[in-house]
Amino acid sequence: QVQLVESGGGLVQAGGSLRLSCAASGRTFGYYSLGWFRQAPGKEREFVAAITWSGSITNYATSVKGRFTISRDNAHDTGYLQMNSLKPVDTAVYYCAADRSGTTSSSRLAYDYWGQGTQVTVSS
């Protein structure tokens, strides 16, 4: 069992930056891949980015590629999502998730554990 807690969300103006954190506890986090998803009001939860346990492989949604960077610090059981050049369309609740199989899948079904989410609001 892995527990995930997101933090770092907030209100930012368009063009600004935020860094989200995902703190893990429970079983060894370092052997899981980490994903970030987001869900805007009235929309389905969508894939944002993912990273393998070693950090050597990453995967990004086209909409965030070049603006967002996923990373992790296994020594501190924490994952990160650095978000730059934010746009109003990035407004959503952001969730981190852990995948026991270690893939960088863009499918929600691949992930076994989820956090509660953190709100990101980008004003125009």
CSV table of C-alpha atoms in Angstrom, one decimal:
chain,number,residue,atom,x,y,z
A,1,GLN,CA,0.0,0.0,0.0
A,2,VAL,CA,1.3,3.5,-0.9
A,3,GLN,CA,-0.2,6.7,0.3
A,4,LEU,CA,0.2,9.8,-1.8
A,5,VAL,CA,-0.3,13.4,-0.8
A,6,GLU,CA,-0.1,16.3,-3.3
A,7,SER,CA,0.8,19.9,-2.4
A,8,GLY,CA,1.9,23.1,-4.1
A,9,GLY,CA,-1.3,24.0,-5.9
A,10,GLY,CA,-2.7,27.5,-5.9
A,11,LEU,CA,-3.7,30.5,-7.9
A,12,VAL,CA,-1.3,31.9,-10.5
A,13,GLN,CA,-1.5,34.3,-13.4
A,14,ALA,CA,-1.1,33.1,-17.0
A,15,GLY,CA,2.6,32.8,-17.8
A,16,GLY,CA,3.5,32.0,-14.2
A,17,SER,CA,4.9,28.8,-12.7
A,18,LEU,CA,4.1,26.4,-9.9
A,19,ARG,CA,5.8,23.3,-8.6
A,20,LEU,CA,3.6,20.5,-7.4
A,21,SER,CA,4.9,17.9,-4.9
A,22,CYS,CA,3.7,14.3,-4.3
A,23,ALA,CA,4.8,12.9,-1.0
A,24,ALA,CA,4.6,9.1,-0.7
A,25,SER,CA,4.5,6.9,2.3
A,26,GLY,CA,4.0,3.2,3.0
A,27,ARG,CA,5.7,0.7,0.8
A,28,THR,CA,8.9,1.5,-1.0
A,29,PHE,CA,8.0,4.3,-3.4
A,30,GLY,CA,11.2,4.0,-5.3
A,31,TYR,CA,10.0,0.9,-7.2
A,32,TYR,CA,6.9,2.5,-8.5
A,33,SER,CA,6.5,4.7,-11.5
A,34,LEU,CA,4.9,8.0,-10.9
A,35,GLY,CA,2.2,9.7,-12.9
A,36,TRP,CA,0.5,13.1,-12.8
A,37,PHE,CA,-3.1,13.5,-14.1
A,38,ARG,CA,-5.5,16.4,-14.0
A,39,GLN,CA,-9.2,16.9,-14.1
A,40,ALA,CA,-11.0,20.1,-15.0
A,41,PRO,CA,-14.6,20.8,-14.1
A,42,GLY,CA,-17.0,18.8,-16.3
A,43,LYS,CA,-14.1,16.9,-18.0
A,44,GLU,CA,-12.6,13.5,-17.6
A,45,ARG,CA,-9.3,13.0,-15.8
A,46,GLU,CA,-6.5,13.2,-18.3
A,47,PHE,CA,-2.8,12.2,-18.4
A,48,VAL,CA,-0.2,14.9,-17.9
A,49,ALA,CA,3.2,13.2,-17.3
A,50,ALA,CA,4.8,10.1,-16.0
A,51,ILE,CA,8.3,8.9,-14.9
A,52,THR,CA,9.8,5.5,-14.3
A,53,TRP,CA,11.2,4.6,-10.9
A,54,SER,CA,14.8,5.3,-12.0
A,55,GLY,CA,13.8,8.6,-13.6
A,56,SER,CA,15.4,7.6,-16.8
A,57,ILE,CA,12.2,7.5,-18.9
A,58,THR,CA,9.5,10.2,-19.0
A,59,ASN,CA,6.3,10.6,-20.9
A,60,TYR,CA,4.3,13.8,-21.4
A,61,ALA,CA,1.0,14.7,-22.8
A,62,THR,CA,1.4,16.8,-26.0
A,63,SER,CA,-0.4,19.7,-24.4
A,64,VAL,CA,2.2,20.2,-21.7
A,65,LYS,CA,5.4,19.0,-23.5
A,66,GLY,CA,8.1,21.7,-23.2
A,67,ARG,CA,6.3,23.5,-20.4
A,68,PHE,CA,6.0,20.9,-17.6
A,69,THR,CA,8.8,18.8,-16.2
A,70,ILE,CA,8.3,15.7,-14.1
A,71,SER,CA,11.0,14.5,-11.7
A,72,ARG,CA,11.4,12.5,-8.5
A,73,ASP,CA,13.6,12.1,-5.4
A,74,ASN,CA,13.4,8.5,-4.3
A,75,ALA,CA,15.7,9.3,-1.3
A,76,HIS,CA,12.9,11.5,0.0
A,77,ASP,CA,9.9,9.5,-1.4
A,78,THR,CA,8.7,12.6,-3.3
A,79,GLY,CA,7.7,13.3,-6.8
A,80,TYR,CA,7.5,16.7,-8.5
A,81,LEU,CA,5.8,18.4,-11.4
A,82,GLN,CA,7.3,21.7,-12.4
A,83,MET,CA,4.8,23.7,-14.4
A,84,ASN,CA,6.0,26.7,-16.4
A,85,SER,CA,4.3,29.1,-18.9
A,86,LEU,CA,0.9,28.2,-17.3
A,87,LYS,CA,-2.2,28.8,-19.3
A,88,PRO,CA,-5.9,29.2,-18.2
A,89,VAL,CA,-6.6,25.8,-19.8
A,90,ASP,CA,-4.2,24.2,-17.3
A,91,THR,CA,-6.7,25.0,-14.6
A,92,ALA,CA,-7.7,21.7,-12.9
A,93,VAL,CA,-7.3,19.5,-9.9
A,94,TYR,CA,-3.9,17.7,-10.3
A,95,TYR,CA,-3.5,14.2,-9.0
A,96,CYS,CA,-0.4,12.1,-8.6
A,97,ALA,CA,-0.6,8.3,-8.9
A,98,ALA,CA,1.8,5.3,-8.5
A,99,ASP,CA,2.0,2.3,-10.8
A,100,ARG,CA,3.4,-0.9,-9.4
A,101,SER,CA,4.3,-2.2,-12.9
A,102,GLY,CA,6.7,0.6,-13.4
A,103,THR,CA,5.5,1.8,-16.8
A,104,THR,CA,4.9,5.4,-17.9
A,105,SER,CA,1.4,4.7,-19.1
A,106,SER,CA,-1.0,7.5,-20.0
A,107,SER,CA,-3.9,5.3,-19.0
A,108,ARG,CA,-5.6,5.9,-15.6
A,109,LEU,CA,-6.2,2.2,-15.4
A,110,ALA,CA,-2.5,1.5,-15.1
A,111,TYR,CA,-2.2,3.2,-11.8
A,112,ASP,CA,-2.8,1.5,-8.5
A,113,TYR,CA,-2.6,4.3,-5.9
A,114,TRP,CA,-3.9,7.9,-6.1
A,115,GLY,CA,-3.6,11.0,-4.1
A,116,GLN,CA,-6.5,13.3,-3.1
A,117,GLY,CA,-5.5,16.1,-5.6
A,118,THR,CA,-4.4,19.7,-5.4
A,119,GLN,CA,-6.2,22.6,-7.1
A,120,VAL,CA,-4.3,24.6,-9.7
A,121,THR,CA,-6.1,27.8,-11.0
A,122,VAL,CA,-4.5,29.9,-13.7
A,123,SER,CA,-6.1,33.3,-14.3
A,124,SER,CA,-5.9,35.2,-17.6
